[in-house]
Amino acid sequence: MRKNRKIFCNKCGKKFVMNKDIVQEGIFNMEYMWGYFSKKDGEIHSFDLCEKCYDDMISQFIIPVDIRDSNEMI
Ligand SMILES: [Zn+2]
């Protein structure tokens, strides 16, 4: 049981606003297991970014992220 869990933005260190273990603001949560052809085979990397750091990160992409409306999936 993880009561009063704190989550921080890995990039800027900002603490996310939480209420009953639910993040009350935009958060980008990433968890990725590297595969066989990488140098990190079998390692699971995870991190969280606040919305500002996420925007900063994707603003450096040469090709923009794909954005879809989740309502289309329903
Ligand atoms: Zn941040």
mmCIF file of N, CA and C and ligand atoms in Angstrom:
data_model
loop_
_atom_site.group_PDB
_atom_site.id
_atom_site.type_symbol
_atom_site.label_atom_id
_atom_site.label_comp_id
_atom_site.label_asym_id
_atom_site.label_seq_id
_atom_site.Cartn_x
_atom_site.Cartn_y
_atom_site.Cartn_z
ATOM 1 N N MET A 1 0.844 -1.201 0.000
ATOM 2 C CA MET A 1 0.000 0.000 0.000
ATOM 3 C C MET A 1 0.877 1.247 0.000
ATOM 4 N N ARG A 2 0.608 2.109 -0.936
ATOM 5 C CA ARG A 2 1.437 3.312 -1.050
ATOM 6 C C ARG A 2 0.577 4.543 -0.796
ATOM 7 N N LYS A 3 0.490 4.905 0.472
ATOM 8 C CA LYS A 3 -0.309 6.090 0.826
ATOM 9 C C LYS A 3 0.516 7.346 0.634
ATOM 10 N N ASN A 4 -0.161 8.409 0.254
ATOM 11 C CA ASN A 4 0.498 9.712 0.122
ATOM 12 C C ASN A 4 1.745 9.627 -0.755
ATOM 13 N N ARG A 5 1.623 8.883 -1.812
ATOM 14 C CA ARG A 5 2.721 8.739 -2.742
ATOM 15 C C ARG A 5 3.032 10.081 -3.389
ATOM 16 N N LYS A 6 4.309 10.354 -3.535
ATOM 17 C CA LYS A 6 4.715 11.594 -4.189
ATOM 18 C C LYS A 6 5.305 11.256 -5.558
ATOM 19 N N ILE A 7 4.915 12.040 -6.543
ATOM 20 C CA ILE A 7 5.449 11.850 -7.886
ATOM 21 C C ILE A 7 6.100 13.159 -8.319
ATOM 22 N N PHE A 8 7.269 13.035 -8.860
ATOM 23 C CA PHE A 8 8.020 14.205 -9.294
ATOM 24 C C PHE A 8 8.273 14.125 -10.793
ATOM 25 N N CYS A 9 8.347 15.295 -11.418
ATOM 26 C CA CYS A 9 8.781 15.357 -12.801
ATOM 27 C C CYS A 9 10.267 15.010 -12.846
ATOM 28 N N ASN A 10 10.619 14.008 -13.636
ATOM 29 C CA ASN A 10 12.020 13.583 -13.697
ATOM 30 C C ASN A 10 12.927 14.654 -14.286
ATOM 31 N N LYS A 11 12.368 15.524 -15.115
ATOM 32 C CA LYS A 11 13.233 16.503 -15.779
ATOM 33 C C LYS A 11 13.478 17.728 -14.908
ATOM 34 N N CYS A 12 12.416 18.329 -14.349
ATOM 35 C CA CYS A 12 12.605 19.588 -13.612
ATOM 36 C C CYS A 12 12.469 19.399 -12.109
ATOM 37 N N GLY A 13 12.021 18.237 -11.659
ATOM 38 C CA GLY A 13 11.933 17.977 -10.222
ATOM 39 C C GLY A 13 10.673 18.489 -9.562
ATOM 40 N N LYS A 14 9.783 19.070 -10.346
ATOM 41 C CA LYS A 14 8.532 19.588 -9.793
ATOM 42 C C LYS A 14 7.692 18.459 -9.206
ATOM 43 N N LYS A 15 7.092 18.728 -8.053
ATOM 44 C CA LYS A 15 6.215 17.734 -7.426
ATOM 45 C C LYS A 15 4.800 17.896 -7.961
ATOM 46 N N PHE A 16 4.217 16.796 -8.376
ATOM 47 C CA PHE A 16 2.863 16.852 -8.909
ATOM 48 C C PHE A 16 1.841 17.018 -7.787
ATOM 49 N N VAL A 17 0.798 17.762 -8.066
ATOM 50 C CA VAL A 17 -0.300 17.928 -7.117
ATOM 51 C C VAL A 17 -1.119 16.645 -7.111
ATOM 52 N N MET A 18 -1.237 16.044 -5.920
ATOM 53 C CA MET A 18 -1.929 14.768 -5.784
ATOM 54 C C MET A 18 -3.139 14.926 -4.872
ATOM 55 N N ASN A 19 -4.149 14.123 -5.137
ATOM 56 C CA ASN A 19 -5.275 14.008 -4.224
ATOM 57 C C ASN A 19 -5.704 12.553 -4.202
ATOM 58 N N LYS A 20 -5.537 11.914 -3.047
ATOM 59 C CA LYS A 20 -5.877 10.493 -2.903
ATOM 60 C C LYS A 20 -5.199 9.656 -3.993
ATOM 61 N N ASP A 21 -3.884 9.866 -4.162
ATOM 62 C CA ASP A 21 -3.075 9.102 -5.105
ATOM 63 C C ASP A 21 -3.439 9.337 -6.567
ATOM 64 N N ILE A 22 -4.243 10.353 -6.811
ATOM 65 C CA ILE A 22 -4.554 10.677 -8.207
ATOM 66 C C ILE A 22 -3.907 12.017 -8.545
ATOM 67 N N VAL A 23 -3.125 12.026 -9.622
ATOM 68 C CA VAL A 23 -2.454 13.248 -10.035
ATOM 69 C C VAL A 23 -3.493 14.224 -10.573
ATOM 70 N N GLN A 24 -3.418 15.474 -10.086
ATOM 71 C CA GLN A 24 -4.451 16.464 -10.395
ATOM 72 C C GLN A 24 -4.038 17.406 -11.518
ATOM 73 N N GLU A 25 -3.041 17.028 -12.277
ATOM 74 C CA GLU A 25 -2.611 17.890 -13.381
ATOM 75 C C GLU A 25 -2.025 17.020 -14.485
ATOM 76 N N GLY A 26 -1.660 17.638 -15.572
ATOM 77 C CA GLY A 26 -1.133 16.888 -16.702
ATOM 78 C C GLY A 26 0.157 16.180 -16.349
ATOM 79 N N ILE A 27 0.228 14.907 -16.689
ATOM 80 C CA ILE A 27 1.443 14.134 -16.420
ATOM 81 C C ILE A 27 1.686 13.192 -17.587
ATOM 82 N N PHE A 28 2.936 13.116 -17.999
ATOM 83 C CA PHE A 28 3.322 12.170 -19.042
ATOM 84 C C PHE A 28 4.093 11.055 -18.368
ATOM 85 N N ASN A 29 3.479 9.878 -18.330
ATOM 86 C CA ASN A 29 4.113 8.726 -17.685
ATOM 87 C C ASN A 29 4.584 7.769 -18.754
ATOM 88 N N MET A 30 5.861 7.418 -18.674
ATOM 89 C CA MET A 30 6.448 6.560 -19.688
ATOM 90 C C MET A 30 7.070 5.350 -19.020
ATOM 91 N N GLU A 31 6.744 4.183 -19.526
ATOM 92 C CA GLU A 31 7.432 2.977 -19.067
ATOM 93 C C GLU A 31 7.746 2.150 -20.303
ATOM 94 N N TYR A 32 9.009 1.798 -20.440
ATOM 95 C CA TYR A 32 9.404 1.126 -21.672
ATOM 96 C C TYR A 32 10.399 0.023 -21.377
ATOM 97 N N MET A 33 10.150 -1.136 -21.942
ATOM 98 C CA MET A 33 11.100 -2.232 -21.810
ATOM 99 C C MET A 33 11.922 -2.323 -23.083
ATOM 100 N N TRP A 34 13.221 -2.143 -22.910
ATOM 101 C CA TRP A 34 14.112 -2.200 -24.066
ATOM 102 C C TRP A 34 14.216 -3.639 -24.554
ATOM 103 N N GLY A 35 14.324 -3.778 -25.838
ATOM 104 C CA GLY A 35 14.305 -5.098 -26.446
ATOM 105 C C GLY A 35 15.685 -5.633 -26.775
ATOM 106 N N TYR A 36 15.653 -6.769 -27.392
ATOM 107 C CA TYR A 36 16.848 -7.562 -27.650
ATOM 108 C C TYR A 36 17.909 -6.824 -28.449
ATOM 109 N N PHE A 37 17.485 -6.003 -29.399
ATOM 110 C CA PHE A 37 18.455 -5.375 -30.295
ATOM 111 C C PHE A 37 19.047 -4.090 -29.725
ATOM 112 N N SER A 38 18.606 -3.711 -28.552
ATOM 113 C CA SER A 38 19.192 -2.543 -27.902
ATOM 114 C C SER A 38 20.343 -2.971 -27.010
ATOM 115 N N LYS A 39 21.074 -1.978 -26.522
ATOM 116 C CA LYS A 39 22.134 -2.266 -25.556
ATOM 117 C C LYS A 39 21.574 -2.371 -24.141
ATOM 118 N N LYS A 40 20.264 -2.183 -24.008
ATOM 119 C CA LYS A 40 19.634 -2.209 -22.690
ATOM 120 C C LYS A 40 18.663 -3.383 -22.582
ATOM 121 N N ASP A 41 18.940 -4.447 -23.293
ATOM 122 C CA ASP A 41 18.026 -5.581 -23.384
ATOM 123 C C ASP A 41 17.488 -6.003 -22.012
ATOM 124 N N GLY A 42 16.172 -6.008 -21.895
ATOM 125 C CA GLY A 42 15.532 -6.465 -20.658
ATOM 126 C C GLY A 42 15.390 -5.410 -19.585
ATOM 127 N N GLU A 43 15.979 -4.234 -19.779
ATOM 128 C CA GLU A 43 15.835 -3.175 -18.785
ATOM 129 C C GLU A 43 14.509 -2.449 -18.999
ATOM 130 N N ILE A 44 13.827 -2.169 -17.896
ATOM 131 C CA ILE A 44 12.598 -1.379 -17.977
ATOM 132 C C ILE A 44 12.904 0.023 -17.472
ATOM 133 N N HIS A 45 12.719 0.987 -18.322
ATOM 134 C CA HIS A 45 12.953 2.382 -17.947
ATOM 135 C C HIS A 45 11.609 3.074 -17.783
ATOM 136 N N SER A 46 11.462 3.860 -16.738
ATOM 137 C CA SER A 46 10.222 4.610 -16.561
ATOM 138 C C SER A 46 10.532 5.999 -16.007
ATOM 139 N N PHE A 47 9.706 6.939 -16.391
ATOM 140 C CA PHE A 47 9.843 8.298 -15.876
ATOM 141 C C PHE A 47 8.540 9.050 -16.061
ATOM 142 N N ASP A 48 8.448 10.161 -15.347
ATOM 143 C CA ASP A 48 7.279 11.039 -15.451
ATOM 144 C C ASP A 48 7.750 12.431 -15.844
ATOM 145 N N LEU A 49 6.971 13.084 -16.657
ATOM 146 C CA LEU A 49 7.259 14.473 -17.020
ATOM 147 C C LEU A 49 6.022 15.318 -16.766
ATOM 148 N N CYS A 50 6.243 16.552 -16.289
ATOM 149 C CA CYS A 50 5.129 17.487 -16.204
ATOM 150 C C CYS A 50 4.796 17.958 -17.622
ATOM 151 N N GLU A 51 3.657 18.601 -17.750
ATOM 152 C CA GLU A 51 3.207 18.971 -19.093
ATOM 153 C C GLU A 51 4.183 19.946 -19.755
ATOM 154 N N LYS A 52 4.764 20.847 -18.963
ATOM 155 C CA LYS A 52 5.694 21.821 -19.539
ATOM 156 C C LYS A 52 6.942 21.120 -20.074
ATOM 157 N N CYS A 53 7.492 20.170 -19.295
ATOM 158 C CA CYS A 53 8.692 19.476 -19.741
ATOM 159 C C CYS A 53 8.394 18.576 -20.934
ATOM 160 N N TYR A 54 7.199 18.014 -20.954
ATOM 161 C CA TYR A 54 6.794 17.231 -22.121
ATOM 162 C C TYR A 54 6.765 18.114 -23.366
ATOM 163 N N ASP A 55 6.138 19.296 -23.218
ATOM 164 C CA ASP A 55 6.071 20.224 -24.354
ATOM 165 C C ASP A 55 7.472 20.640 -24.795
ATOM 166 N N ASP A 56 8.356 20.886 -23.802
ATOM 167 C CA ASP A 56 9.742 21.240 -24.137
ATOM 168 C C ASP A 56 10.416 20.117 -24.926
ATOM 169 N N MET A 57 10.180 18.877 -24.468
ATOM 170 C CA MET A 57 10.825 17.722 -25.095
ATOM 171 C C MET A 57 10.355 17.569 -26.548
ATOM 172 N N ILE A 58 9.042 17.589 -26.753
ATOM 173 C CA ILE A 58 8.558 17.325 -28.116
ATOM 174 C C ILE A 58 8.822 18.512 -29.035
ATOM 175 N N SER A 59 9.052 19.700 -28.446
ATOM 176 C CA SER A 59 9.361 20.853 -29.299
ATOM 177 C C SER A 59 10.724 20.684 -29.967
ATOM 178 N N GLN A 60 11.546 19.761 -29.433
ATOM 179 C CA GLN A 60 12.856 19.501 -30.042
ATOM 180 C C GLN A 60 12.785 18.445 -31.144
ATOM 181 N N PHE A 61 11.631 17.812 -31.290
ATOM 182 C CA PHE A 61 11.501 16.798 -32.338
ATOM 183 C C PHE A 61 11.510 17.467 -33.708
ATOM 184 N N ILE A 62 12.188 16.861 -34.663
ATOM 185 C CA ILE A 62 12.153 17.364 -36.031
ATOM 186 C C ILE A 62 10.804 17.009 -36.673
ATOM 187 N N ILE A 63 10.348 15.793 -36.396
ATOM 188 C CA ILE A 63 9.034 15.357 -36.878
ATOM 189 C C ILE A 63 8.078 15.390 -35.685
ATOM 190 N N PRO A 64 7.005 16.129 -35.789
ATOM 191 C CA PRO A 64 6.117 16.278 -34.630
ATOM 192 C C PRO A 64 5.439 14.972 -34.231
ATOM 193 N N VAL A 65 5.004 14.913 -32.972
ATOM 194 C CA VAL A 65 4.322 13.713 -32.487
ATOM 195 C C VAL A 65 2.984 13.561 -33.209
ATOM 196 N N ASP A 66 2.547 12.322 -33.337
ATOM 197 C CA ASP A 66 1.213 12.064 -33.855
ATOM 198 C C ASP A 66 0.204 12.376 -32.756
ATOM 199 N N ILE A 67 -0.795 13.143 -33.087
ATOM 200 C CA ILE A 67 -1.839 13.478 -32.114
ATOM 201 C C ILE A 67 -3.177 13.042 -32.685
ATOM 202 N N ARG A 68 -3.856 12.208 -31.896
ATOM 203 C CA ARG A 68 -5.193 11.756 -32.283
ATOM 204 C C ARG A 68 -6.158 12.148 -31.179
ATOM 205 N N ASP A 69 -7.399 12.268 -31.535
ATOM 206 C CA ASP A 69 -8.434 12.549 -30.548
ATOM 207 C C ASP A 69 -8.920 11.225 -29.980
ATOM 208 N N SER A 70 -8.823 11.058 -28.652
ATOM 209 C CA SER A 70 -9.190 9.769 -28.058
ATOM 210 C C SER A 70 -10.677 9.479 -28.233
ATOM 211 N N ASN A 71 -11.468 10.498 -28.525
ATOM 212 C CA ASN A 71 -12.897 10.260 -28.740
ATOM 213 C C ASN A 71 -13.153 9.405 -29.979
ATOM 214 N N GLU A 72 -12.167 9.420 -30.897
ATOM 215 C CA GLU A 72 -12.331 8.627 -32.109
ATOM 216 C C GLU A 72 -12.320 7.131 -31.828
ATOM 217 N N MET A 73 -11.759 6.756 -30.680
ATOM 218 C CA MET A 73 -11.606 5.342 -30.356
ATOM 219 C C MET A 73 -12.900 4.753 -29.805
ATOM 220 N N ILE A 74 -13.797 5.622 -29.375
ATOM 221 C CA ILE A 74 -15.020 5.117 -28.717
ATOM 222 C C ILE A 74 -16.047 4.689 -29.763
HETATM 223 ZN ZN ZN B 1 8.902 19.193 -15.396
#
